[in-house]
Amino acid sequence: MASKAVKTLITPLGKENPVFVQILGICSTLAVTNKLENTIVMVLGVIFTTTLSSFTFSILRKVIPARIRMMVETLIIATYVIIVDIVLKAYMPEIWQQLGPYVGLIITNCIVMGRMEAFAASNPPGLSLIDGLASGIGYGYVLLIIAFFRELLGSGTILGFSVFGDWWTNWSIMVMAPGAFFVLAIFIWVVKGRMEE
Amino acid sequence: MKQVSFFSERIKPVIIMAVITIICISLVSGIHLSTQELVIANEGLVLKKAVLYAAGVEIPSGNAEVNELYEERVEEQMDESGDVYIVYGEGGSTGGEIEAYAFIAPGPGLWGEIEMLAAFMPDLKTFAGIDFIKQNETPGLGARITEAWFKEQLRGKQPPLVMNPEGTESSASTEIDAITGASRTSDFVLSIFNEAGLRAAELEKEGM
Amino acid sequence: MNGELLPAAVFFGSIFTGNILLSNYLGMCSFLSVSKEIKTSTGLGAAVIFVMAVTSLLNWIVYHYLLIPLGLEYLRFIVFIVVIAAFVQLVEMIIERVSEGLYAALGIFLPLITVNCAILGVSLFMVIRDYSLVNSFFFGLGSGIGWFLAIIAMAGIRKKISGAKIPKGLEGPGITLIIAGMMALAFMGFSGMINIT
């Protein structure tokens, strides 16, 4: 049991990482990766949602008839996402403003529903909780790495603090849309190249 | 037997769905209601801070202090053509002198409406400063209009303004720097600045 | 410039300068997996245009005439996703009965669409940007067309490079992301052209 829990925790971080192996769920968060601060908040929101949605769904899995399964899943996810939205709006209004619609888009993040379908539907709540958490973290750290490079190269700062000083010319392309595509592609390239060896 | 299967086929899913929906909605509504006051307070605070910032008053760190300072220094004058916030200097609205006239200047942006707060010196020709209340510009590009250097450069400028490329450090009183990579947003805010200038001129005619 | 956003500006802007896929990364999941073939891309793209245009209209009406009067704006995530899911289901049923040819061409893509983040994204953007009814419709239509353009262009390019020798780590998603990045660069070129406001 204990070893299964550990395994559940570790696989999504590497071998079966949702982002660079399965390329899932990048839509909702990629757009905010041009600032590390926003990415951190967004990633925490995703982790919160995947963890608790998997957990909740796993508790209910035996009660729910098959034909309304998808509806219940969507409802559970939407509930947690609205909670994230309300909490951000109340306690971090400035970041909430910047994130705009992307908080709501966690609902359609394929990872959340993917984990519920693939794991929580057939596993006990405890394990599902760990699986959700691990998938969220596996997803989150990749996006944080992308955000780190985009903010560093695009604005010369990390979390708003100047790193390079005045001589640095910002690579504006990094904070613009194409930057995320290139950084993610290079990241996948590096990781896959190392895995092959 | 048929009855039971009808129940488990049709009725049970509906009941379960309804129960889950009710639980979810009441949970969300509860959280919403418990934070509502905070949200409204936050929204009010954004406007208050913007008025004080634009007028060049130093903003205290605590929320209660901001409210207090705003109460003391700012007089809201509701007008037919829109609200004007009159900011007084040391001494407040009873004893101090008028430092700035501020009003909300809306205009289209690249993605949606931009709401700017413009503050003018008592001559109603010179910007005391500006702040943005609402904007949906591209993060990292157009949204840089909210960065301090961009807002600060408006202090003491006289509309109608023209824009120079970013980094020019325009010093003439009718010139400001644009934002690299966000030429459309720069155009939009420029026209909002100039519209605000016209509005200020109108206020002057009305005898402020 | 008279203080109003023109529908034409919103329409062309959402197709080219603010392409929902290339500048907001919405709908990436299906974009990456479906763009292997031109034929399926066309089908999915057409379905997206249709659903996006209509759901943005429906959600606008629901939001402004139901949620705002009742003070329930915070439930918009749930309501929007339910409207989208219900609409997609309805269209699927109608198409299935009315035209078999159309069902074969579009029907199989409809279930994919409910989880396409771009659809929900359009509705959320429209609320945050305070668009009018007309602007919302053109925003939905334009975003759909933009998505369609991006996915068939990508499918064409992928077909073209299918015989090319690509570094091992970049095969599949990697190279697709790089192409998407270049397409995003190319689409940015449009930003100076559209100045209808």
Short mmCIF file of N, CA and C in Angstrom, two decimals, chain A residues 93-173:
data_model
loop_
_atom_site.label_atom_id
_atom_site.label_comp_id
_atom_site.label_asym_id
_atom_site.label_seq_id
_atom_site.Cartn_x
_atom_site.Cartn_y
_atom_site.Cartn_z
N PRO A 93 -6.95 40.73 -5.29
CA PRO A 93 -7.68 41.32 -6.42
C PRO A 93 -6.79 41.71 -7.59
N GLU A 94 -5.54 42.11 -7.30
CA GLU A 94 -4.70 42.56 -8.41
C GLU A 94 -4.31 41.40 -9.32
N ILE A 95 -3.92 40.29 -8.69
CA ILE A 95 -3.54 39.12 -9.50
C ILE A 95 -4.77 38.56 -10.20
N TRP A 96 -5.90 38.59 -9.51
CA TRP A 96 -7.14 38.11 -10.11
C TRP A 96 -7.44 38.86 -11.40
N GLN A 97 -7.23 40.17 -11.35
CA GLN A 97 -7.46 41.00 -12.54
C GLN A 97 -6.56 40.58 -13.69
N GLN A 98 -5.30 40.31 -13.36
CA GLN A 98 -4.36 39.97 -14.42
C GLN A 98 -4.64 38.60 -15.01
N LEU A 99 -5.09 37.68 -14.17
CA LEU A 99 -5.33 36.33 -14.68
C LEU A 99 -6.56 36.30 -15.57
N GLY A 100 -7.45 37.25 -15.39
CA GLY A 100 -8.62 37.36 -16.25
C GLY A 100 -9.39 36.06 -16.37
N PRO A 101 -9.64 35.61 -17.59
CA PRO A 101 -10.50 34.46 -17.78
C PRO A 101 -9.78 33.13 -17.51
N TYR A 102 -8.48 33.17 -17.30
CA TYR A 102 -7.75 31.91 -17.27
C TYR A 102 -8.06 31.05 -16.06
N VAL A 103 -8.47 31.68 -14.96
CA VAL A 103 -8.87 30.89 -13.79
C VAL A 103 -10.05 29.99 -14.18
N GLY A 104 -11.04 30.59 -14.85
CA GLY A 104 -12.21 29.82 -15.25
C GLY A 104 -11.88 28.70 -16.20
N LEU A 105 -10.82 28.90 -16.95
CA LEU A 105 -10.46 27.89 -17.95
C LEU A 105 -9.85 26.64 -17.34
N ILE A 106 -9.57 26.67 -16.03
CA ILE A 106 -9.09 25.44 -15.39
C ILE A 106 -10.14 24.34 -15.57
N ILE A 107 -11.42 24.74 -15.67
CA ILE A 107 -12.49 23.75 -15.84
C ILE A 107 -12.22 22.87 -17.05
N THR A 108 -11.79 23.48 -18.13
CA THR A 108 -11.59 22.68 -19.35
C THR A 108 -10.17 22.15 -19.46
N ASN A 109 -9.38 22.32 -18.40
CA ASN A 109 -8.04 21.76 -18.41
C ASN A 109 -8.15 20.23 -18.45
N CYS A 110 -7.61 19.65 -19.51
CA CYS A 110 -7.81 18.21 -19.71
C CYS A 110 -7.24 17.37 -18.58
N ILE A 111 -6.23 17.90 -17.88
CA ILE A 111 -5.61 17.09 -16.82
C ILE A 111 -6.60 16.76 -15.72
N VAL A 112 -7.38 17.77 -15.32
CA VAL A 112 -8.27 17.56 -14.19
C VAL A 112 -9.25 16.43 -14.48
N MET A 113 -9.95 16.57 -15.60
CA MET A 113 -10.92 15.53 -15.91
C MET A 113 -10.23 14.23 -16.31
N GLY A 114 -9.09 14.34 -16.96
CA GLY A 114 -8.34 13.16 -17.36
C GLY A 114 -7.98 12.29 -16.18
N ARG A 115 -7.49 12.91 -15.10
CA ARG A 115 -7.11 12.14 -13.92
C ARG A 115 -8.33 11.53 -13.24
N MET A 116 -9.44 12.25 -13.26
CA MET A 116 -10.65 11.70 -12.64
C MET A 116 -11.10 10.46 -13.37
N GLU A 117 -11.07 10.55 -14.69
CA GLU A 117 -11.52 9.42 -15.51
C GLU A 117 -10.55 8.25 -15.39
N ALA A 118 -9.26 8.56 -15.52
CA ALA A 118 -8.28 7.49 -15.62
C ALA A 118 -7.93 6.89 -14.27
N PHE A 119 -8.01 7.67 -13.22
CA PHE A 119 -7.54 7.16 -11.94
C PHE A 119 -8.61 7.15 -10.85
N ALA A 120 -9.20 8.32 -10.59
CA ALA A 120 -10.11 8.43 -9.46
C ALA A 120 -11.35 7.56 -9.62
N ALA A 121 -11.73 7.27 -10.86
CA ALA A 121 -12.94 6.48 -11.08
C ALA A 121 -12.78 5.05 -10.59
N SER A 122 -11.53 4.58 -10.46
CA SER A 122 -11.36 3.19 -10.07
C SER A 122 -10.42 2.99 -8.89
N ASN A 123 -10.12 4.05 -8.17
CA ASN A 123 -9.22 3.93 -7.02
C ASN A 123 -9.81 4.59 -5.78
N PRO A 124 -9.36 4.15 -4.60
CA PRO A 124 -9.90 4.73 -3.35
C PRO A 124 -9.49 6.20 -3.17
N PRO A 125 -10.24 6.92 -2.33
CA PRO A 125 -10.03 8.36 -2.18
C PRO A 125 -8.60 8.75 -1.82
N GLY A 126 -7.98 8.02 -0.90
CA GLY A 126 -6.64 8.38 -0.48
C GLY A 126 -5.66 8.42 -1.64
N LEU A 127 -5.66 7.32 -2.41
CA LEU A 127 -4.75 7.24 -3.55
C LEU A 127 -5.09 8.29 -4.59
N SER A 128 -6.40 8.50 -4.80
CA SER A 128 -6.81 9.49 -5.79
C SER A 128 -6.32 10.88 -5.42
N LEU A 129 -6.37 11.15 -4.12
CA LEU A 129 -5.88 12.44 -3.64
C LEU A 129 -4.41 12.61 -3.99
N ILE A 130 -3.63 11.55 -3.73
CA ILE A 130 -2.20 11.62 -4.03
C ILE A 130 -1.98 11.75 -5.53
N ASP A 131 -2.76 11.00 -6.31
CA ASP A 131 -2.60 11.06 -7.76
C ASP A 131 -2.91 12.46 -8.29
N GLY A 132 -4.01 13.03 -7.78
CA GLY A 132 -4.37 14.38 -8.21
C GLY A 132 -3.29 15.38 -7.86
N LEU A 133 -2.80 15.26 -6.64
CA LEU A 133 -1.75 16.16 -6.17
C LEU A 133 -0.50 16.04 -7.04
N ALA A 134 -0.09 14.78 -7.28
CA ALA A 134 1.12 14.55 -8.06
C ALA A 134 0.97 15.05 -9.49
N SER A 135 -0.19 14.81 -10.10
CA SER A 135 -0.39 15.29 -11.46
C SER A 135 -0.34 16.81 -11.49
N GLY A 136 -0.95 17.42 -10.49
CA GLY A 136 -0.93 18.88 -10.41
C GLY A 136 0.49 19.41 -10.29
N ILE A 137 1.29 18.75 -9.45
CA ILE A 137 2.67 19.21 -9.26
C ILE A 137 3.48 18.95 -10.52
N GLY A 138 3.28 17.77 -11.12
CA GLY A 138 4.02 17.44 -12.34
C GLY A 138 3.72 18.45 -13.43
N TYR A 139 2.49 18.89 -13.48
CA TYR A 139 2.07 19.88 -14.45
C TYR A 139 2.66 21.24 -14.09
N GLY A 140 2.56 21.54 -12.79
CA GLY A 140 2.97 22.86 -12.32
C GLY A 140 4.44 23.16 -12.52
N TYR A 141 5.31 22.19 -12.21
CA TYR A 141 6.73 22.56 -12.25
C TYR A 141 7.20 22.82 -13.67
N VAL A 142 6.61 22.11 -14.64
CA VAL A 142 6.98 22.39 -16.03
C VAL A 142 6.62 23.83 -16.40
N LEU A 143 5.39 24.23 -16.02
CA LEU A 143 4.97 25.59 -16.36
C LEU A 143 5.79 26.63 -15.63
N LEU A 144 6.20 26.30 -14.39
CA LEU A 144 7.03 27.26 -13.66
C LEU A 144 8.39 27.43 -14.33
N ILE A 145 8.93 26.32 -14.85
CA ILE A 145 10.21 26.44 -15.56
C ILE A 145 10.04 27.33 -16.79
N ILE A 146 8.95 27.09 -17.53
CA ILE A 146 8.71 27.91 -18.72
C ILE A 146 8.57 29.38 -18.34
N ALA A 147 7.80 29.63 -17.28
CA ALA A 147 7.58 31.01 -16.85
C ALA A 147 8.89 31.65 -16.41
N PHE A 148 9.73 30.87 -15.75
CA PHE A 148 11.02 31.38 -15.28
C PHE A 148 11.83 31.93 -16.46
N PHE A 149 11.94 31.11 -17.52
CA PHE A 149 12.74 31.55 -18.66
C PHE A 149 12.08 32.68 -19.43
N ARG A 150 10.75 32.62 -19.53
CA ARG A 150 10.09 33.69 -20.29
C ARG A 150 10.23 35.03 -19.58
N GLU A 151 10.06 35.02 -18.27
CA GLU A 151 10.17 36.31 -17.58
C GLU A 151 11.63 36.79 -17.56
N LEU A 152 12.54 35.83 -17.35
CA LEU A 152 13.96 36.20 -17.28
C LEU A 152 14.43 36.81 -18.60
N LEU A 153 14.14 36.14 -19.70
CA LEU A 153 14.63 36.62 -20.99
C LEU A 153 13.79 37.77 -21.53
N GLY A 154 12.49 37.71 -21.26
CA GLY A 154 11.60 38.70 -21.85
C GLY A 154 11.56 40.02 -21.11
N SER A 155 11.72 39.98 -19.80
CA SER A 155 11.65 41.23 -19.05
C SER A 155 12.91 41.49 -18.24
N GLY A 156 13.83 40.51 -18.21
CA GLY A 156 15.06 40.67 -17.43
C GLY A 156 14.82 40.65 -15.94
N THR A 157 13.68 40.11 -15.52
CA THR A 157 13.37 40.10 -14.09
C THR A 157 12.94 38.70 -13.64
N ILE A 158 12.98 38.48 -12.34
CA ILE A 158 12.40 37.27 -11.75
C ILE A 158 11.49 37.74 -10.64
N LEU A 159 10.23 37.40 -10.72
CA LEU A 159 9.23 37.84 -9.75
C LEU A 159 9.22 39.36 -9.61
N GLY A 160 9.55 40.04 -10.70
CA GLY A 160 9.51 41.50 -10.67
C GLY A 160 10.82 42.15 -10.24
N PHE A 161 11.78 41.34 -9.72
CA PHE A 161 13.06 41.92 -9.32
C PHE A 161 14.02 41.87 -10.49
N SER A 162 14.69 42.97 -10.73
CA SER A 162 15.60 43.04 -11.86
C SER A 162 16.80 42.12 -11.61
N VAL A 163 17.12 41.29 -12.60
CA VAL A 163 18.22 40.35 -12.45
C VAL A 163 19.44 40.82 -13.22
N PHE A 164 19.19 41.24 -14.44
CA PHE A 164 20.32 41.53 -15.31
C PHE A 164 20.85 42.95 -15.20
N GLY A 165 20.00 43.88 -14.79
CA GLY A 165 20.46 45.26 -14.77
C GLY A 165 20.22 45.94 -16.11
N ASP A 166 20.83 47.12 -16.27
CA ASP A 166 20.47 47.98 -17.40
C ASP A 166 20.99 47.53 -18.75
N TRP A 167 22.11 46.79 -18.76
CA TRP A 167 22.71 46.46 -20.06
C TRP A 167 21.86 45.47 -20.83
N TRP A 168 20.96 44.79 -20.16
CA TRP A 168 20.17 43.73 -20.79
C TRP A 168 19.09 44.30 -21.70
N THR A 169 19.04 43.79 -22.93
CA THR A 169 17.95 44.17 -23.82
C THR A 169 16.88 43.09 -23.76
N ASN A 170 15.68 43.48 -23.41
CA ASN A 170 14.61 42.49 -23.28
C ASN A 170 14.29 41.82 -24.61
N TRP A 171 14.11 40.51 -24.55
CA TRP A 171 13.65 39.79 -25.74
C TRP A 171 12.13 39.86 -25.74
N SER A 172 11.60 40.92 -26.32
CA SER A 172 10.14 41.10 -26.24
C SER A 172 9.38 39.88 -26.73
N ILE A 173 9.98 39.16 -27.66
CA ILE A 173 9.29 38.01 -28.25
C ILE A 173 8.94 36.98 -27.17
#
